[in-house]
mmCIF file of C-alpha atoms and ligand atoms in Angstrom:
data_model
loop_
_atom_site.group_PDB
_atom_site.id
_atom_site.type_symbol
_atom_site.label_atom_id
_atom_site.label_comp_id
_atom_site.label_asym_id
_atom_site.label_seq_id
_atom_site.Cartn_x
_atom_site.Cartn_y
_atom_site.Cartn_z
ATOM 1 C CA MET Y 1 7.461 -28.707 105.211
ATOM 2 C CA LYS Y 2 6.359 -24.916 104.486
ATOM 3 C CA ILE Y 3 2.769 -24.776 103.986
ATOM 4 C CA LEU Y 4 0.949 -20.701 103.252
ATOM 5 C CA VAL Y 5 -2.320 -20.398 105.106
ATOM 6 C CA THR Y 6 -4.315 -17.865 103.229
ATOM 7 C CA GLY Y 7 -6.923 -15.793 105.909
ATOM 8 C CA GLY Y 8 -4.431 -17.287 108.470
ATOM 9 C CA THR Y 9 -5.443 -14.969 110.794
ATOM 10 C CA GLY Y 10 -8.961 -15.727 110.579
ATOM 11 C CA TYR Y 11 -11.533 -18.286 112.827
ATOM 12 C CA ILE Y 12 -11.016 -21.728 111.576
ATOM 13 C CA GLY Y 13 -7.226 -20.484 109.687
ATOM 14 C CA SER Y 14 -5.697 -19.483 113.439
ATOM 15 C CA HIS Y 15 -6.865 -23.091 114.643
ATOM 16 C CA THR Y 16 -5.130 -24.637 111.603
ATOM 17 C CA VAL Y 17 -1.853 -22.214 111.980
ATOM 18 C CA VAL Y 18 -1.901 -23.659 115.579
ATOM 19 C CA GLU Y 19 -2.492 -27.003 114.781
ATOM 20 C CA LEU Y 20 0.276 -27.202 111.858
ATOM 21 C CA GLN Y 21 2.967 -25.282 113.686
ATOM 22 C CA GLN Y 22 2.179 -28.261 116.827
ATOM 23 C CA GLN Y 23 2.595 -30.979 114.330
ATOM 24 C CA GLY Y 24 6.442 -28.961 112.899
ATOM 25 C CA PHE Y 25 4.919 -27.624 109.480
ATOM 26 C CA GLU Y 26 6.769 -23.968 109.045
ATOM 27 C CA VAL Y 27 4.014 -21.495 108.166
ATOM 28 C CA ILE Y 28 3.401 -18.414 106.365
ATOM 29 C CA ILE Y 29 0.087 -16.283 106.357
ATOM 30 C CA VAL Y 30 -1.136 -14.228 104.126
ATOM 31 C CA ASP Y 31 -4.280 -12.387 104.819
ATOM 32 C CA ASN Y 32 -5.172 -8.472 104.058
ATOM 33 C CA LEU Y 33 -7.170 -8.275 107.654
ATOM 34 C CA SER Y 34 -10.393 -7.530 106.171
ATOM 35 C CA ASN Y 35 -12.386 -9.311 108.676
ATOM 36 C CA SER Y 36 -9.397 -9.902 111.487
ATOM 37 C CA GLN Y 37 -6.762 -8.755 113.838
ATOM 38 C CA ALA Y 38 -3.293 -8.288 113.707
ATOM 39 C CA GLY Y 39 -3.057 -9.845 117.387
ATOM 40 C CA VAL Y 40 -4.571 -13.749 115.917
ATOM 41 C CA VAL Y 41 -0.413 -13.354 114.883
ATOM 42 C CA ASP Y 42 0.482 -12.953 118.951
ATOM 43 C CA ALA Y 43 -2.055 -14.987 120.225
ATOM 44 C CA ILE Y 44 -0.284 -18.019 117.544
ATOM 45 C CA ALA Y 45 2.692 -17.285 118.808
ATOM 46 C CA GLN Y 46 1.658 -17.312 122.353
ATOM 47 C CA ILE Y 47 0.072 -20.849 122.041
ATOM 48 C CA THR Y 48 2.594 -22.394 120.225
ATOM 49 C CA GLY Y 49 5.823 -20.721 120.845
ATOM 50 C CA ILE Y 50 6.666 -20.056 117.386
ATOM 51 C CA ARG Y 51 5.704 -16.890 115.182
ATOM 52 C CA PRO Y 52 4.479 -17.718 112.077
ATOM 53 C CA VAL Y 53 5.161 -15.574 108.858
ATOM 54 C CA PHE Y 54 3.060 -13.210 107.979
ATOM 55 C CA GLU Y 55 2.587 -10.867 105.489
ATOM 56 C CA LYS Y 56 -0.169 -8.582 104.334
ATOM 57 C CA PHE Y 57 -2.312 -8.015 101.617
ATOM 58 C CA ASP Y 58 -5.176 -8.431 99.409
ATOM 59 C CA LEU Y 59 -4.935 -11.682 96.981
ATOM 60 C CA VAL Y 60 -7.235 -10.124 94.723
ATOM 61 C CA ASP Y 61 -3.910 -8.046 93.713
ATOM 62 C CA ARG Y 62 -2.734 -10.118 90.806
ATOM 63 C CA GLU Y 63 0.782 -8.622 91.032
ATOM 64 C CA MET Y 64 1.516 -9.116 94.306
ATOM 65 C CA THR Y 65 0.118 -12.227 94.594
ATOM 66 C CA ALA Y 66 2.716 -13.005 91.465
ATOM 67 C CA ASP Y 67 5.259 -11.469 93.307
ATOM 68 C CA PHE Y 68 4.280 -13.345 96.155
ATOM 69 C CA PHE Y 69 4.426 -16.443 94.594
ATOM 70 C CA ARG Y 70 7.975 -15.382 93.472
ATOM 71 C CA ARG Y 71 9.263 -14.968 96.767
ATOM 72 C CA HIS Y 72 8.394 -18.295 98.181
ATOM 73 C CA ASN Y 73 8.834 -20.611 94.733
ATOM 74 C CA ASP Y 74 9.795 -23.695 97.652
ATOM 75 C CA LEU Y 75 6.036 -24.231 99.186
ATOM 76 C CA ASN Y 76 4.854 -27.566 99.835
ATOM 77 C CA GLY Y 77 1.419 -26.916 100.125
ATOM 78 C CA ILE Y 78 -1.265 -23.925 100.131
ATOM 79 C CA ILE Y 79 -4.704 -24.192 102.504
ATOM 80 C CA HIS Y 80 -6.903 -21.206 101.203
ATOM 81 C CA PHE Y 81 -9.094 -20.287 103.457
ATOM 82 C CA ALA Y 82 -9.100 -16.277 102.501
ATOM 83 C CA ALA Y 83 -12.545 -15.702 101.218
ATOM 84 C CA TYR Y 84 -15.695 -13.230 102.208
ATOM 85 C CA LYS Y 85 -18.198 -15.179 104.003
ATOM 86 C CA ALA Y 86 -21.406 -13.623 105.102
ATOM 87 C CA VAL Y 87 -24.311 -14.953 103.570
ATOM 88 C CA GLY Y 88 -26.610 -12.170 103.652
ATOM 89 C CA GLU Y 89 -24.109 -9.574 102.868
ATOM 90 C CA SER Y 90 -23.637 -11.394 99.302
ATOM 91 C CA VAL Y 91 -27.120 -10.908 98.631
ATOM 92 C CA ASP Y 92 -26.668 -7.072 99.309
ATOM 93 C CA LYS Y 93 -23.437 -7.044 97.799
ATOM 94 C CA PRO Y 94 -22.859 -9.717 94.667
ATOM 95 C CA LEU Y 95 -19.763 -8.404 92.502
ATOM 96 C CA MET Y 96 -17.589 -7.590 95.713
ATOM 97 C CA TYR Y 97 -18.632 -11.538 96.691
ATOM 98 C CA TYR Y 98 -17.725 -12.732 93.192
ATOM 99 C CA ARG Y 99 -14.911 -10.637 93.023
ATOM 100 C CA ASN Y 100 -12.922 -11.429 95.999
ATOM 101 C CA ASN Y 101 -13.671 -15.167 96.445
ATOM 102 C CA LEU Y 102 -13.194 -16.322 92.639
ATOM 103 C CA VAL Y 103 -10.230 -13.508 91.754
ATOM 104 C CA SER Y 104 -8.074 -14.574 94.843
ATOM 105 C CA LEU Y 105 -8.527 -18.268 94.178
ATOM 106 C CA MET Y 106 -7.460 -17.640 90.349
ATOM 107 C CA ASN Y 107 -4.676 -15.440 91.297
ATOM 108 C CA ILE Y 108 -3.500 -18.053 93.774
ATOM 109 C CA LEU Y 109 -3.665 -21.253 90.813
ATOM 110 C CA GLU Y 110 -1.429 -18.765 88.238
ATOM 111 C CA GLY Y 111 0.946 -18.459 90.957
ATOM 112 C CA MET Y 112 1.277 -22.359 91.643
ATOM 113 C CA ILE Y 113 1.404 -22.947 88.306
ATOM 114 C CA ALA Y 114 3.542 -20.727 87.464
ATOM 115 C CA ASN Y 115 6.168 -22.271 90.590
ATOM 116 C CA ASN Y 116 5.373 -25.581 89.956
ATOM 117 C CA ILE Y 117 3.677 -25.257 93.498
ATOM 118 C CA PRO Y 118 1.596 -29.016 93.915
ATOM 119 C CA ASN Y 119 -1.266 -29.345 96.693
ATOM 120 C CA LEU Y 120 -3.893 -26.976 97.340
ATOM 121 C CA VAL Y 121 -6.924 -27.549 100.358
ATOM 122 C CA PHE Y 122 -9.733 -25.444 99.459
ATOM 123 C CA SER Y 123 -11.941 -24.499 102.232
ATOM 124 C CA SER Y 124 -16.044 -25.490 100.538
ATOM 125 C CA SER Y 125 -18.994 -25.360 102.160
ATOM 126 C CA CYS Y 126 -21.734 -27.916 103.356
ATOM 127 C CA THR Y 127 -24.110 -24.979 101.284
ATOM 128 C CA VAL Y 128 -23.105 -26.394 98.136
ATOM 129 C CA TYR Y 129 -26.095 -29.394 99.573
ATOM 130 C CA GLY Y 130 -28.333 -26.797 99.959
ATOM 131 C CA GLN Y 131 -31.368 -28.872 101.476
ATOM 132 C CA PRO Y 132 -29.984 -32.243 100.617
ATOM 133 C CA ASP Y 133 -32.322 -35.373 99.759
ATOM 134 C CA GLU Y 134 -31.128 -37.621 101.438
ATOM 135 C CA LEU Y 135 -29.863 -36.721 105.501
ATOM 136 C CA PRO Y 136 -27.007 -37.831 106.131
ATOM 137 C CA VAL Y 137 -25.849 -35.833 103.864
ATOM 138 C CA ALA Y 138 -22.788 -37.681 101.710
ATOM 139 C CA GLU Y 139 -20.288 -36.156 99.229
ATOM 140 C CA THR Y 140 -21.582 -37.649 95.885
ATOM 141 C CA ALA Y 141 -24.966 -36.082 96.782
ATOM 142 C CA PRO Y 142 -26.422 -33.554 93.916
ATOM 143 C CA ILE Y 143 -24.873 -29.911 93.957
ATOM 144 C CA LYS Y 144 -28.222 -27.997 94.181
ATOM 145 C CA LYS Y 145 -28.659 -24.792 93.031
ATOM 146 C CA ALA Y 146 -27.236 -22.014 94.960
ATOM 147 C CA GLU Y 147 -29.142 -20.237 97.431
ATOM 148 C CA SER Y 148 -26.835 -17.282 98.163
ATOM 149 C CA PRO Y 149 -23.827 -15.391 95.815
ATOM 150 C CA TYR Y 150 -21.548 -16.978 98.981
ATOM 151 C CA GLY Y 151 -23.164 -20.287 97.699
ATOM 152 C CA ASN Y 152 -22.392 -19.793 94.461
ATOM 153 C CA THR Y 153 -18.692 -18.916 94.901
ATOM 154 C CA LYS Y 154 -18.309 -22.081 96.665
ATOM 155 C CA GLN Y 155 -20.007 -23.892 94.014
ATOM 156 C CA ILE Y 156 -17.652 -22.354 91.368
ATOM 157 C CA SER Y 157 -14.788 -22.300 92.863
ATOM 158 C CA GLU Y 158 -15.013 -26.033 92.984
ATOM 159 C CA GLU Y 159 -15.544 -26.056 89.372
ATOM 160 C CA VAL Y 160 -12.926 -23.978 88.657
ATOM 161 C CA LEU Y 161 -10.295 -25.968 90.507
ATOM 162 C CA GLN Y 162 -11.880 -29.234 88.700
ATOM 163 C CA ASP Y 163 -11.186 -27.489 85.177
ATOM 164 C CA THR Y 164 -7.916 -26.334 86.306
ATOM 165 C CA ILE Y 165 -6.659 -29.772 87.634
ATOM 166 C CA LYS Y 166 -7.362 -31.095 84.444
ATOM 167 C CA SER Y 167 -4.819 -29.291 82.720
ATOM 168 C CA SER Y 168 -1.911 -28.684 85.568
ATOM 169 C CA LYS Y 169 -0.360 -30.564 87.795
ATOM 170 C CA ILE Y 170 -2.029 -29.448 90.561
ATOM 171 C CA ASN Y 171 -3.849 -31.525 93.194
ATOM 172 C CA VAL Y 172 -6.963 -30.282 95.148
ATOM 173 C CA ILE Y 173 -8.424 -31.158 98.120
ATOM 174 C CA ALA Y 174 -12.182 -29.456 98.957
ATOM 175 C CA LEU Y 175 -13.204 -29.542 102.464
ATOM 176 C CA ARG Y 176 -16.557 -29.057 102.715
ATOM 177 C CA TYR Y 177 -17.176 -27.779 105.901
ATOM 178 C CA PHE Y 178 -20.398 -27.957 108.195
ATOM 179 C CA ASN Y 179 -20.880 -25.409 110.939
ATOM 180 C CA PRO Y 180 -17.742 -24.451 112.575
ATOM 181 C CA ILE Y 181 -18.317 -23.310 116.367
ATOM 182 C CA GLY Y 182 -16.257 -23.211 120.010
ATOM 183 C CA ALA Y 183 -12.584 -21.891 119.746
ATOM 184 C CA HIS Y 184 -9.037 -23.143 121.074
ATOM 185 C CA ASP Y 185 -8.809 -24.165 124.671
ATOM 186 C CA SER Y 186 -6.141 -21.412 125.824
ATOM 187 C CA ALA Y 187 -9.138 -19.264 124.683
ATOM 188 C CA LEU Y 188 -6.479 -16.818 123.250
ATOM 189 C CA ILE Y 189 -7.798 -17.623 119.755
ATOM 190 C CA GLY Y 190 -11.651 -17.721 118.311
ATOM 191 C CA GLU Y 191 -14.507 -16.454 116.575
ATOM 192 C CA LEU Y 192 -14.530 -13.052 116.216
ATOM 193 C CA PRO Y 193 -17.549 -11.156 114.072
ATOM 194 C CA LEU Y 194 -17.621 -7.835 112.849
ATOM 195 C CA GLY Y 195 -20.906 -5.950 114.473
ATOM 196 C CA VAL Y 196 -23.646 -8.305 114.864
ATOM 197 C CA PRO Y 197 -23.770 -11.887 114.657
ATOM 198 C CA ASN Y 198 -25.012 -13.658 111.225
ATOM 199 C CA ASN Y 199 -23.926 -17.170 113.056
ATOM 200 C CA LEU Y 200 -26.272 -18.832 116.128
ATOM 201 C CA VAL Y 201 -23.435 -19.645 118.723
ATOM 202 C CA PRO Y 202 -21.709 -15.835 118.278
ATOM 203 C CA PHE Y 203 -25.260 -14.640 118.891
ATOM 204 C CA ILE Y 204 -25.786 -16.876 122.146
ATOM 205 C CA THR Y 205 -22.351 -15.926 123.664
ATOM 206 C CA GLN Y 206 -22.860 -12.079 123.005
ATOM 207 C CA THR Y 207 -26.326 -12.160 124.047
ATOM 208 C CA ALA Y 208 -25.107 -14.059 127.333
ATOM 209 C CA ILE Y 209 -22.461 -11.242 127.556
ATOM 210 C CA GLY Y 210 -24.365 -8.794 127.176
ATOM 211 C CA ILE Y 211 -23.884 -7.440 123.980
ATOM 212 C CA ARG Y 212 -27.085 -8.588 122.811
ATOM 213 C CA GLN Y 213 -30.331 -8.292 124.250
ATOM 214 C CA GLN Y 214 -31.941 -11.106 122.814
ATOM 215 C CA LEU Y 215 -31.191 -14.292 120.779
ATOM 216 C CA SER Y 216 -33.873 -14.843 117.696
ATOM 217 C CA VAL Y 217 -34.719 -18.428 117.071
ATOM 218 C CA PHE Y 218 -35.651 -18.559 113.548
ATOM 219 C CA GLY Y 219 -38.624 -20.926 113.595
ATOM 220 C CA GLU Y 220 -40.019 -23.402 114.769
ATOM 221 C CA ASP Y 221 -42.600 -25.017 112.718
ATOM 222 C CA TYR Y 222 -40.010 -27.134 110.699
ATOM 223 C CA ASN Y 223 -40.333 -30.691 110.740
ATOM 224 C CA THR Y 224 -37.708 -32.016 113.228
ATOM 225 C CA PRO Y 225 -38.499 -33.316 116.500
ATOM 226 C CA ASP Y 226 -38.639 -29.792 118.355
ATOM 227 C CA GLY Y 227 -39.259 -27.451 115.247
ATOM 228 C CA THR Y 228 -36.056 -25.547 115.027
ATOM 229 C CA ALA Y 229 -33.638 -26.259 112.793
ATOM 230 C CA ILE Y 230 -30.907 -28.528 112.377
ATOM 231 C CA ARG Y 231 -27.260 -28.794 111.670
ATOM 232 C CA ASP Y 232 -24.162 -30.366 112.274
ATOM 233 C CA TYR Y 233 -21.663 -27.737 114.305
ATOM 234 C CA ILE Y 234 -18.369 -29.080 114.384
ATOM 235 C CA HIS Y 235 -15.703 -28.115 116.958
ATOM 236 C CA VAL Y 236 -13.357 -25.681 114.991
ATOM 237 C CA VAL Y 237 -10.034 -27.686 116.063
ATOM 238 C CA ASP Y 238 -11.587 -30.825 115.753
ATOM 239 C CA LEU Y 239 -12.141 -28.908 112.109
ATOM 240 C CA ALA Y 240 -8.393 -27.817 111.828
ATOM 241 C CA LYS Y 241 -7.304 -30.864 112.854
ATOM 242 C CA ALA Y 242 -8.699 -32.482 109.121
ATOM 243 C CA HIS Y 243 -6.644 -29.331 107.230
ATOM 244 C CA VAL Y 244 -3.240 -30.929 108.853
ATOM 245 C CA ILE Y 245 -4.423 -34.778 107.521
ATOM 246 C CA ALA Y 246 -5.277 -33.183 104.004
ATOM 247 C CA VAL Y 247 -2.108 -31.564 103.612
ATOM 248 C CA SER Y 248 -0.354 -34.383 104.949
ATOM 249 C CA ARG Y 249 -2.243 -36.485 102.396
ATOM 250 C CA MET Y 250 -0.896 -34.406 99.289
ATOM 251 C CA ILE Y 251 2.583 -34.062 100.383
ATOM 252 C CA ASN Y 252 2.650 -38.244 101.065
ATOM 253 C CA LYS Y 253 1.011 -38.952 97.928
ATOM 254 C CA LYS Y 254 -1.442 -40.792 99.129
ATOM 255 C CA MET Y 255 -4.260 -39.296 97.270
ATOM 256 C CA LYS Y 256 -6.340 -41.855 95.161
ATOM 257 C CA GLN Y 257 -7.214 -38.807 92.690
ATOM 258 C CA PRO Y 258 -6.039 -35.235 91.700
ATOM 259 C CA PHE Y 259 -9.443 -33.797 93.007
ATOM 260 C CA GLU Y 260 -11.298 -35.208 96.412
ATOM 261 C CA VAL Y 261 -14.036 -34.229 98.168
ATOM 262 C CA PHE Y 262 -14.337 -34.658 102.239
ATOM 263 C CA ASN Y 263 -17.589 -33.759 104.142
ATOM 264 C CA LEU Y 264 -16.522 -32.349 107.545
ATOM 265 C CA GLY Y 265 -18.489 -32.611 110.274
ATOM 266 C CA THR Y 266 -19.679 -35.131 113.383
ATOM 267 C CA GLY Y 267 -22.223 -36.677 111.722
ATOM 268 C CA ASN Y 268 -24.796 -35.762 113.895
ATOM 269 C CA GLY Y 269 -27.969 -32.609 113.570
ATOM 270 C CA ASN Y 270 -28.557 -30.442 116.519
ATOM 271 C CA SER Y 271 -31.536 -28.368 116.761
ATOM 272 C CA VAL Y 272 -31.277 -24.922 117.706
ATOM 273 C CA LEU Y 273 -33.079 -25.375 120.965
ATOM 274 C CA GLU Y 274 -30.690 -28.123 121.547
ATOM 275 C CA VAL Y 275 -27.748 -25.923 121.008
ATOM 276 C CA ILE Y 276 -29.627 -23.194 123.304
ATOM 277 C CA ASN Y 277 -29.621 -25.921 126.030
ATOM 278 C CA SER Y 278 -26.209 -27.281 125.983
ATOM 279 C CA PHE Y 279 -24.979 -23.489 126.471
ATOM 280 C CA GLU Y 280 -27.599 -22.958 129.401
ATOM 281 C CA ARG Y 281 -26.002 -26.409 130.535
ATOM 282 C CA VAL Y 282 -22.503 -25.617 130.551
ATOM 283 C CA SER Y 283 -22.744 -21.934 131.338
ATOM 284 C CA ALA Y 284 -24.822 -22.329 133.924
ATOM 285 C CA THR Y 285 -26.943 -19.390 132.471
ATOM 286 C CA LYS Y 286 -30.318 -18.960 131.305
ATOM 287 C CA LEU Y 287 -30.127 -17.145 127.534
ATOM 288 C CA ASN Y 288 -32.724 -14.334 126.767
ATOM 289 C CA TYR Y 289 -34.295 -15.699 123.248
ATOM 290 C CA LYS Y 290 -37.570 -15.526 121.511
ATOM 291 C CA ILE Y 291 -39.113 -17.603 118.796
ATOM 292 C CA VAL Y 292 -39.489 -15.787 115.990
ATOM 293 C CA GLY Y 293 -40.418 -16.351 112.263
ATOM 294 C CA ARG Y 294 -38.065 -18.338 109.293
ATOM 295 C CA ARG Y 295 -35.270 -16.771 108.216
ATOM 296 C CA ALA Y 296 -35.152 -16.212 104.219
ATOM 297 C CA GLY Y 297 -32.977 -18.882 102.517
ATOM 298 C CA ASP Y 298 -32.237 -21.415 105.813
ATOM 299 C CA VAL Y 299 -32.707 -24.782 105.168
ATOM 300 C CA GLU Y 300 -34.920 -26.991 107.222
ATOM 301 C CA LYS Y 301 -32.003 -30.187 108.286
ATOM 302 C CA VAL Y 302 -29.089 -30.662 106.804
ATOM 303 C CA TRP Y 303 -25.667 -33.126 108.806
ATOM 304 C CA ALA Y 304 -22.963 -34.961 106.780
ATOM 305 C CA ASN Y 305 -22.204 -38.228 106.182
ATOM 306 C CA ALA Y 306 -18.893 -38.206 107.550
ATOM 307 C CA ASP Y 307 -18.263 -41.948 106.757
ATOM 308 C CA PHE Y 308 -15.824 -41.434 103.888
ATOM 309 C CA SER Y 309 -13.542 -38.548 105.514
ATOM 310 C CA ASN Y 310 -13.583 -41.500 108.836
ATOM 311 C CA LYS Y 311 -12.505 -44.104 106.508
ATOM 312 C CA GLU Y 312 -10.014 -42.330 103.838
ATOM 313 C CA LEU Y 313 -8.458 -39.510 106.298
ATOM 314 C CA GLY Y 314 -8.301 -41.479 109.758
ATOM 315 C CA TRP Y 315 -10.025 -38.465 110.973
ATOM 316 C CA LYS Y 316 -13.086 -38.201 113.518
ATOM 317 C CA ALA Y 317 -14.617 -35.309 114.651
ATOM 318 C CA GLU Y 318 -14.114 -35.663 119.253
ATOM 319 C CA LYS Y 319 -15.731 -32.952 120.681
ATOM 320 C CA SER Y 320 -18.952 -33.282 121.819
ATOM 321 C CA LEU Y 321 -22.013 -30.427 121.807
ATOM 322 C CA ASP Y 322 -21.137 -29.787 125.482
ATOM 323 C CA GLU Y 323 -17.607 -29.516 124.653
ATOM 324 C CA MET Y 324 -18.224 -26.697 121.856
ATOM 325 C CA THR Y 325 -20.231 -24.463 123.097
ATOM 326 C CA ALA Y 326 -18.123 -24.449 126.450
ATOM 327 C CA SER Y 327 -15.174 -23.541 124.666
ATOM 328 C CA ALA Y 328 -17.401 -20.737 122.445
ATOM 329 C CA TRP Y 329 -18.739 -19.450 125.987
ATOM 330 C CA LYS Y 330 -14.586 -19.580 127.934
ATOM 331 C CA TRP Y 331 -13.707 -17.468 124.706
ATOM 332 C CA GLU Y 332 -16.364 -15.008 124.886
ATOM 333 C CA LYS Y 333 -15.588 -14.594 128.379
ATOM 334 C CA ALA Y 334 -11.644 -14.398 127.970
ATOM 335 C CA TYR Y 335 -11.713 -12.214 124.792
ATOM 336 C CA ARG Y 336 -14.289 -9.490 126.452
ATOM 337 C CA SER Y 337 -12.502 -9.533 129.332
ATOM 338 C CA ARG Y 338 -9.275 -8.637 127.706
ATOM 339 C CA SER Y 339 -10.738 -6.214 125.476
HETATM 340 P P1 NAD P 401 -12.706 -15.397 108.663
HETATM 341 O O1 NAD P 401 -13.628 -14.292 107.825
HETATM 342 O O2 NAD P 401 -12.498 -15.553 110.071
HETATM 343 O O3 NAD P 401 -11.420 -15.570 107.539
HETATM 344 C C1 NAD P 401 -11.417 -15.425 106.755
HETATM 345 C C2 NAD P 401 -9.890 -14.621 106.501
HETATM 346 O O4 NAD P 401 -9.423 -14.134 104.919
HETATM 347 C C3 NAD P 401 -9.928 -13.198 107.105
HETATM 348 O O5 NAD P 401 -8.942 -13.119 108.267
HETATM 349 C C4 NAD P 401 -9.907 -12.459 105.751
HETATM 350 O O6 NAD P 401 -9.059 -11.381 106.497
HETATM 351 C C5 NAD P 401 -9.136 -12.754 104.580
HETATM 352 N N1 NAD P 401 -9.641 -12.461 103.559
HETATM 353 C C6 NAD P 401 -10.387 -12.431 103.260
HETATM 354 N N2 NAD P 401 -10.694 -12.083 102.126
HETATM 355 C C7 NAD P 401 -8.968 -11.714 101.729
HETATM 356 C C8 NAD P 401 -7.701 -11.589 100.474
HETATM 357 N N3 NAD P 401 -8.461 -11.093 99.427
HETATM 358 N N4 NAD P 401 -6.758 -11.412 100.716
HETATM 359 C C9 NAD P 401 -6.425 -11.644 102.054
HETATM 360 N N5 NAD P 401 -7.137 -12.174 102.934
HETATM 361 C C10 NAD P 401 -8.535 -12.144 102.721
HETATM 362 O O7 NAD P 401 -13.815 -16.976 108.007
HETATM 363 P P2 NAD P 401 -13.633 -18.336 108.577
HETATM 364 O O8 NAD P 401 -14.717 -18.506 109.366
HETATM 365 O O9 NAD P 401 -12.143 -18.713 109.206
HETATM 366 O O10 NAD P 401 -13.707 -19.128 107.111
HETATM 367 C C11 NAD P 401 -12.385 -19.354 106.469
HETATM 368 C C12 NAD P 401 -12.990 -20.094 105.329
HETATM 369 O O11 NAD P 401 -13.879 -21.269 105.202
HETATM 370 C C13 NAD P 401 -13.518 -19.464 104.109
HETATM 371 O O12 NAD P 401 -13.382 -19.682 102.873
HETATM 372 C C14 NAD P 401 -15.504 -19.668 104.556
HETATM 373 O O13 NAD P 401 -15.906 -19.708 103.159
HETATM 374 C C15 NAD P 401 -15.256 -21.204 104.783
HETATM 375 N N6 NAD P 401 -15.754 -21.236 105.524
HETATM 376 C C16 NAD P 401 -16.618 -21.093 107.079
HETATM 377 C C17 NAD P 401 -17.454 -21.428 107.204
HETATM 378 C C18 NAD P 401 -17.703 -20.806 108.380
HETATM 379 O O14 NAD P 401 -19.165 -21.094 108.898
HETATM 380 N N7 NAD P 401 -16.914 -19.983 109.353
HETATM 381 C C19 NAD P 401 -18.346 -22.805 106.929
HETATM 382 C C20 NAD P 401 -18.240 -23.360 105.667
HETATM 383 C C21 NAD P 401 -16.929 -22.380 105.072
HETATM 384 C C1 WQD P 402 -27.307 -21.886 112.638
HETATM 385 C C2 WQD P 402 -29.164 -22.098 112.873
HETATM 386 C C3 WQD P 402 -30.393 -20.891 111.725
HETATM 387 C C4 WQD P 402 -28.904 -17.346 114.530
HETATM 388 C C5 WQD P 402 -24.167 -20.554 107.649
HETATM 389 C C6 WQD P 402 -24.137 -20.415 105.859
HETATM 390 C C7 WQD P 402 -23.209 -21.983 105.682
HETATM 391 C C8 WQD P 402 -21.906 -22.245 106.643
HETATM 392 C C9 WQD P 402 -22.409 -21.861 107.886
HETATM 393 C C10 WQD P 402 -19.960 -20.889 104.825
HETATM 394 C C11 WQD P 402 -30.222 -21.779 112.042
HETATM 395 C C12 WQD P 402 -30.619 -20.722 113.229
HETATM 396 C C13 WQD P 402 -29.233 -18.561 113.717
HETATM 397 C C14 WQD P 402 -29.517 -16.593 114.977
HETATM 398 C C15 WQD P 402 -31.392 -18.487 114.849
HETATM 399 N N1 WQD P 402 -21.568 -20.683 106.140
HETATM 400 N N2 WQD P 402 -30.113 -19.465 114.216
HETATM 401 N N3 WQD P 402 -30.742 -17.388 114.981
HETATM 402 O O1 WQD P 402 -27.114 -20.829 108.407
HETATM 403 O O2 WQD P 402 -26.393 -23.021 108.960
HETATM 404 O O3 WQD P 402 -24.824 -21.606 107.564
HETATM 405 O O4 WQD P 402 -22.730 -20.850 108.447
HETATM 406 O O5 WQD P 402 -19.855 -21.457 104.593
HETATM 407 O O6 WQD P 402 -22.870 -21.565 104.145
HETATM 408 O O7 WQD P 402 -25.233 -20.336 105.613
HETATM 409 O O8 WQD P 402 -25.753 -21.139 110.517
HETATM 410 O O9 WQD P 402 -25.257 -20.286 112.469
HETATM 411 O O10 WQD P 402 -26.595 -18.712 110.472
HETATM 412 O O11 WQD P 402 -27.694 -20.795 111.815
HETATM 413 O O12 WQD P 402 -32.342 -18.914 115.134
HETATM 414 O O13 WQD P 402 -29.769 -15.514 115.352
HETATM 415 O O14 WQD P 402 -29.321 -21.141 114.182
HETATM 416 O O15 WQD P 402 -31.151 -20.540 111.355
HETATM 417 O O16 WQD P 402 -30.828 -22.565 111.565
HETATM 418 P P1 WQD P 402 -25.820 -21.879 109.073
HETATM 419 P P2 WQD P 402 -25.808 -20.264 111.365
#
């Protein structure tokens, strides 16, 4: 079974390529390396013993994308990770985000239709729920007005997909990720943010290793037990495994509708201070942090209702918060010692 993984040298994509190859899938990666490095292909080969095919080009380029699909018209499925994902940057550069995230998706859909490629797994996000009225949040919860252009690209993408399946033979599984963290146990692949990290865990590990001076904890006046915001952190390898299950479900024609949505979270929420405490415990280091004001656009608390994914996909996130922070720390140390 041959699978195209767009964004396959990125954070979640690279972990998914490893799981796919370990389950016997043949993988082709397309990535323009706008937020990742070509060396990730070597790391994947080192972990799995198999070198995935890698083509470097921009999926926003309609002709290049059409040409790719003409050359690879025998794909059994596509897992589409390639997108820009920095929330703050999307506020400053909305058109860059709309163009990259939406045009690439449309080019891929055109390629699928032209070549009768039936199955697409799409990377969506819990950001589509905003601050949900009910917690844990289920897939049936209403979509709130997006907080950022980035979030809006995910909402619009889901709409583009829903409209497209109605007039084509394409099937789609949209996976709404909560907060992926951690790294592969080999410490050969992991999260590699460019510049100053926006996300909590890379900021923690970079502070602990001495690249950042201090972590700012954004807000301690939320309506939560310790006052800091709550998220559903999920290990990236657990997340990657769900993609293998999703693409297999499509190939094996087990879908119940042509457009399915699944939450990918653990079902548990943890506060920022709980993540910090976990990190300090597993790393046996003291983290330099201070409490500052809230970050604009942050929701107070969100965690997944994962019942539908657990039941329908037969998948469950297995790794604990301590395993997540420990693997993030192992990756940070290994990466810095190599570079
Ligand atoms: P990432 O930036 O590490 O990976 C994305 C990859 O796509 C990068 O390697 C980048 O070079 C590539 N890419 C971007 N635009 C491209 C284009 N036009 N053509 C070819 N390649 C392109 O991000 P990630 O964390 O692995 O996220 C993967 C997907 O999951 C994204 O769609 C993201 O929006 C979504 N997502 C991520 C998170 C998260 O917290 N990491 C949460 C929810 C959803
Ligand atoms: C987690 C918590 C921060 C950094 C983002 C996107 C979302 C999805 C996942 C893609 C929050 C706090 C953070 C710091 C802190 N991505 N924090 N100090 O904002 O939940 O979600 O990534 O779809 O769309 O918005 O993740 O890791 O940035 O923040 O106190 O330096 O950590 O306030 O409560 P977030 P995050």
